[in-house]
Short mmCIF file of C-alpha atoms in Angstrom, two decimals:
data_model
loop_
_atom_site.label_atom_id
_atom_site.label_comp_id
_atom_site.label_asym_id
_atom_site.label_seq_id
_atom_site.Cartn_x
_atom_site.Cartn_y
_atom_site.Cartn_z
CA ASP A 1471 194.18 167.36 -194.02
CA ALA A 1472 194.08 164.18 -192.52
CA GLY A 1473 191.23 164.07 -189.91
CA ILE A 1474 192.77 164.15 -186.37
CA THR A 1475 191.76 166.00 -183.55
CA GLN A 1476 193.26 166.17 -180.16
CA SER A 1477 191.31 166.96 -176.98
CA PRO A 1478 191.98 169.08 -174.77
CA ARG A 1479 193.93 171.54 -176.76
CA HIS A 1480 195.46 173.19 -173.57
CA LYS A 1481 195.44 171.97 -170.19
CA VAL A 1482 197.03 173.37 -166.95
CA THR A 1483 197.09 170.66 -163.94
CA GLU A 1484 198.76 170.29 -160.31
CA THR A 1485 201.48 168.04 -159.72
CA GLY A 1486 200.29 164.42 -159.01
CA THR A 1487 197.00 164.60 -160.54
CA PRO A 1488 196.07 162.35 -163.33
CA VAL A 1489 195.52 163.63 -167.04
CA THR A 1490 194.20 161.90 -170.11
CA LEU A 1491 194.66 163.12 -173.45
CA ARG A 1492 192.63 162.17 -176.46
CA CYS A 1493 193.30 161.68 -180.13
CA HIS A 1494 190.35 160.93 -182.49
CA GLN A 1495 190.97 160.19 -186.30
CA THR A 1496 188.48 159.81 -189.00
CA GLU A 1497 190.71 158.27 -191.45
CA ASN A 1498 190.47 154.39 -190.21
CA HIS A 1499 194.19 154.15 -190.27
CA ARG A 1500 195.49 151.33 -188.00
CA TYR A 1501 198.58 152.99 -186.49
CA MET A 1502 198.48 155.84 -184.21
CA TYR A 1503 201.28 157.57 -182.47
CA TRP A 1504 201.68 159.88 -179.14
CA TYR A 1505 204.90 161.96 -179.25
CA ARG A 1506 206.01 164.78 -176.93
CA GLN A 1507 207.80 167.86 -178.06
CA ASP A 1508 210.52 169.66 -175.88
CA PRO A 1509 212.93 172.50 -176.81
CA GLY A 1510 215.75 170.89 -178.55
CA HIS A 1511 214.83 167.38 -178.60
CA GLY A 1512 212.43 167.53 -181.75
CA LEU A 1513 209.61 165.16 -181.21
CA ARG A 1514 210.25 161.92 -179.40
CA LEU A 1515 207.62 158.89 -179.30
CA ILE A 1516 205.86 158.02 -176.12
CA HIS A 1517 203.80 154.99 -177.09
CA TYR A 1518 202.29 153.68 -180.47
CA SER A 1519 199.21 151.55 -181.00
CA TYR A 1520 199.03 149.04 -184.21
CA GLY A 1521 195.62 148.09 -183.88
CA VAL A 1522 192.72 147.89 -181.16
CA LYS A 1523 194.19 146.86 -177.84
CA ASP A 1524 197.78 146.70 -179.57
CA THR A 1525 200.27 149.15 -177.93
CA ASP A 1526 204.01 149.16 -177.61
CA LYS A 1527 206.34 151.51 -175.93
CA GLY A 1528 208.39 154.38 -177.44
CA GLU A 1529 211.54 155.99 -176.80
CA VAL A 1530 210.12 157.92 -173.59
CA SER A 1531 207.25 156.04 -172.31
CA ASP A 1532 208.16 156.16 -168.36
CA GLY A 1533 205.12 157.82 -166.50
CA TYR A 1534 202.57 157.45 -169.46
CA SER A 1535 200.08 154.55 -170.42
CA VAL A 1536 197.90 154.28 -173.31
CA SER A 1537 194.77 152.70 -174.36
CA ARG A 1538 193.10 151.99 -177.67
CA SER A 1539 189.63 150.56 -177.37
CA LYS A 1540 188.37 151.86 -180.98
CA THR A 1541 190.08 152.19 -184.13
CA GLU A 1542 189.53 155.98 -183.85
CA ASP A 1543 190.40 156.87 -180.50
CA PHE A 1544 193.93 156.78 -178.93
CA LEU A 1545 194.16 157.90 -175.40
CA LEU A 1546 197.22 159.12 -173.45
CA THR A 1547 197.24 158.88 -169.52
CA LEU A 1548 199.59 160.36 -167.17
CA GLU A 1549 198.80 158.68 -163.98
CA SER A 1550 200.47 161.16 -161.64
CA ALA A 1551 201.70 164.25 -163.57
CA THR A 1552 204.90 165.76 -162.88
CA SER A 1553 206.68 168.78 -163.91
CA SER A 1554 209.04 167.15 -166.30
CA GLN A 1555 205.70 166.30 -168.33
CA THR A 1556 205.15 169.99 -169.16
CA SER A 1557 205.30 169.62 -172.99
CA VAL A 1558 203.58 169.81 -176.31
CA TYR A 1559 201.90 166.50 -177.07
CA PHE A 1560 201.27 165.43 -180.76
CA CYS A 1561 198.98 162.59 -181.85
CA ALA A 1562 200.02 160.87 -185.33
CA ILE A 1563 198.29 158.57 -187.46
CA SER A 1564 199.60 156.56 -190.64
CA ASP A 1565 198.26 153.92 -192.98
CA GLU A 1566 200.99 151.19 -192.93
CA THR A 1567 199.62 149.72 -196.05
CA GLY A 1568 202.28 151.55 -198.07
CA GLY A 1569 205.11 150.32 -195.75
CA SER A 1570 207.89 152.75 -194.66
CA ARG A 1571 207.30 155.03 -197.50
CA VAL A 1572 203.93 156.22 -195.80
CA PRO A 1573 204.31 159.41 -193.85
CA GLN A 1574 202.92 159.92 -190.43
CA TYR A 1575 200.11 163.06 -190.25
CA PHE A 1576 199.83 164.68 -187.02
CA GLY A 1577 196.99 166.22 -184.99
CA PRO A 1578 197.21 169.89 -183.85
CA GLY A 1579 198.75 169.19 -180.38
CA THR A 1580 198.00 169.63 -176.95
CA ARG A 1581 200.01 171.97 -174.59
CA LEU A 1582 199.98 170.60 -171.38
CA THR A 1583 201.35 172.58 -168.20
CA VAL A 1584 202.04 171.09 -165.00
CA LEU A 1585 202.55 173.21 -162.08
CA ALA B 1035 219.83 153.04 -182.52
CA GLN B 1036 218.93 155.63 -185.22
CA LYS B 1037 220.11 159.25 -185.07
CA ILE B 1038 219.26 162.42 -186.84
CA THR B 1039 221.22 165.53 -186.79
CA GLN B 1040 220.47 168.93 -187.59
CA THR B 1041 223.51 171.19 -187.16
CA GLN B 1042 221.70 174.59 -187.94
CA PRO B 1043 219.76 175.58 -184.91
CA GLY B 1044 218.81 178.96 -187.03
CA MET B 1045 219.24 180.30 -190.49
CA PHE B 1046 218.36 183.54 -192.22
CA VAL B 1047 217.59 183.45 -196.19
CA GLN B 1048 216.86 186.48 -198.17
CA GLU B 1049 213.11 186.11 -200.00
CA LYS B 1050 213.30 184.58 -203.42
CA GLU B 1051 216.67 182.92 -202.75
CA ALA B 1052 217.07 179.04 -202.27
CA VAL B 1053 218.31 177.72 -199.13
CA THR B 1054 219.62 174.40 -198.01
CA LEU B 1055 218.68 173.08 -194.52
CA ASP B 1056 221.20 170.10 -193.55
CA CYS B 1057 220.21 166.60 -192.02
CA THR B 1058 222.46 163.89 -191.37
CA TYR B 1059 221.53 160.40 -190.12
CA ASP B 1060 222.98 157.08 -188.48
CA THR B 1061 221.56 153.83 -189.17
CA SER B 1062 222.86 150.37 -189.61
CA ASP B 1063 219.94 149.25 -191.65
CA GLN B 1064 219.82 149.30 -195.36
CA SER B 1065 216.03 149.92 -195.87
CA TYR B 1066 214.79 153.06 -194.55
CA GLY B 1067 213.07 156.39 -195.20
CA LEU B 1068 213.84 160.11 -194.58
CA PHE B 1069 210.94 162.58 -194.15
CA TRP B 1070 210.93 166.69 -193.82
CA TYR B 1071 208.36 167.97 -191.92
CA LYS B 1072 207.65 172.14 -191.41
CA GLN B 1073 206.35 173.33 -188.27
CA PRO B 1074 204.99 177.23 -188.62
CA SER B 1075 204.63 179.21 -185.64
CA SER B 1076 201.00 178.01 -185.19
CA GLY B 1077 202.36 174.71 -184.24
CA GLU B 1078 201.03 171.95 -186.46
CA MET B 1079 203.60 169.65 -188.15
CA ILE B 1080 203.09 169.35 -191.87
CA PHE B 1081 204.64 166.72 -194.24
CA LEU B 1082 206.71 168.06 -196.96
CA ILE B 1083 208.44 165.44 -198.76
CA TYR B 1084 209.81 161.84 -198.39
CA GLN B 1085 213.15 159.83 -199.67
CA GLY B 1086 213.50 156.08 -199.80
CA SER B 1087 217.02 154.77 -199.22
CA TYR B 1088 216.42 152.80 -202.43
CA ASP B 1089 215.13 155.64 -204.54
CA GLU B 1090 217.63 156.38 -207.26
CA GLN B 1091 216.65 159.76 -207.93
CA ASN B 1092 216.35 162.85 -205.23
CA ALA B 1093 212.93 163.41 -204.37
CA THR B 1094 211.04 166.83 -205.24
CA GLU B 1095 207.84 168.21 -204.29
CA GLY B 1096 207.16 171.85 -205.86
CA ARG B 1097 209.82 174.10 -204.37
CA TYR B 1098 211.16 171.48 -202.08
CA SER B 1099 213.81 169.10 -203.22
CA LEU B 1100 215.71 166.37 -201.26
CA ASN B 1101 219.82 166.20 -201.82
CA PHE B 1102 220.10 162.73 -200.99
CA GLN B 1103 223.87 161.46 -200.56
CA LYS B 1104 223.68 158.06 -199.23
CA ALA B 1105 227.09 157.45 -198.99
CA ARG B 1106 227.47 160.44 -196.82
CA LYS B 1107 224.32 159.53 -194.92
CA SER B 1108 222.83 163.03 -195.60
CA ALA B 1109 219.69 164.09 -196.71
CA ASN B 1110 219.28 167.95 -197.06
CA LEU B 1111 216.25 169.91 -197.82
CA VAL B 1112 216.41 172.59 -200.51
CA ILE B 1113 213.94 175.31 -200.74
CA SER B 1114 213.62 176.93 -203.92
CA ALA B 1115 212.51 180.91 -204.35
CA SER B 1116 211.86 181.18 -200.43
CA GLN B 1117 208.63 183.08 -199.55
CA LEU B 1118 208.04 184.88 -196.13
CA GLY B 1119 205.54 181.97 -195.63
CA ASP B 1120 208.42 179.68 -195.39
CA SER B 1121 209.17 180.81 -191.87
CA ALA B 1122 209.42 178.38 -189.63
CA MET B 1123 210.86 175.06 -187.70
CA TYR B 1124 211.79 172.18 -190.16
CA PHE B 1125 212.41 168.84 -188.79
CA CYS B 1126 214.39 165.96 -190.31
CA ALA B 1127 213.10 162.53 -189.35
CA MET B 1128 213.95 159.03 -190.36
CA ARG B 1129 212.04 155.58 -190.06
CA SER B 1130 213.71 152.53 -190.52
CA ASN B 1131 212.08 149.08 -191.61
CA ASN B 1132 213.85 147.29 -188.67
CA ALA B 1133 213.14 149.90 -186.01
CA GLY B 1134 209.06 149.30 -186.33
CA ASN B 1135 207.28 152.33 -187.68
CA MET B 1136 208.88 154.90 -185.26
CA LEU B 1137 209.87 158.08 -186.57
CA THR B 1138 213.36 159.47 -185.08
CA PHE B 1139 213.27 163.35 -185.31
CA GLY B 1140 216.22 165.72 -185.39
CA GLY B 1141 216.35 168.79 -183.17
CA GLY B 1142 215.03 171.10 -186.01
CA THR B 1143 216.28 174.23 -187.72
CA ARG B 1144 214.46 177.34 -187.41
CA LEU B 1145 214.40 179.18 -190.83
CA MET B 1146 213.58 182.89 -191.05
CA VAL B 1147 213.00 184.56 -194.46
CA LYS B 1148 213.85 188.04 -194.58
CA PRO B 1149 211.94 190.59 -196.92
#
């Protein structure tokens, strides 16, 4: 199994509060991703990173920001959480040296509830 | 824009029988990859199998095979000899070389294996 951890695994917060989710990898992979999973939508990409301090937006980036100061850590921040951000958040990593053939490997997920 | 469609929200299969999970995709790109992931009730995302758009043979991984029909833009997952542990959500996903490294997911199919 790819060495990916996410913290916290569960969080309940209130509308308007800031929230930061952490993804940590031990595989030294260049690419890291944040997805959210909602019923009926599969997984949708929020942001991704292709190196330290190199990030880009995904399909559903509004209301989220990310930072990557080290290869192993990728942080997802909700500056002011809203109820629509209640979801399960997955981090993923991939080694892009193999090109598009390489799968992304996922962390265990974080279940976030915004009341 | 890329799109993945999984038309079967839920399916039943008898233990030890084979089952096919449907996936159709839409892309204007010539070079792309198709992935299948399994999500058991515990929540993790498990990579199962990959098919490249230029691969001449259908991919196989143990009991999993991919029925790739490029002209019809379909990439159906076939699970042979179903086991109770195969009960899970299954997601089809696509990555196109022209869409960066993003994975686009379908909405998933819930497979239930009956004893």
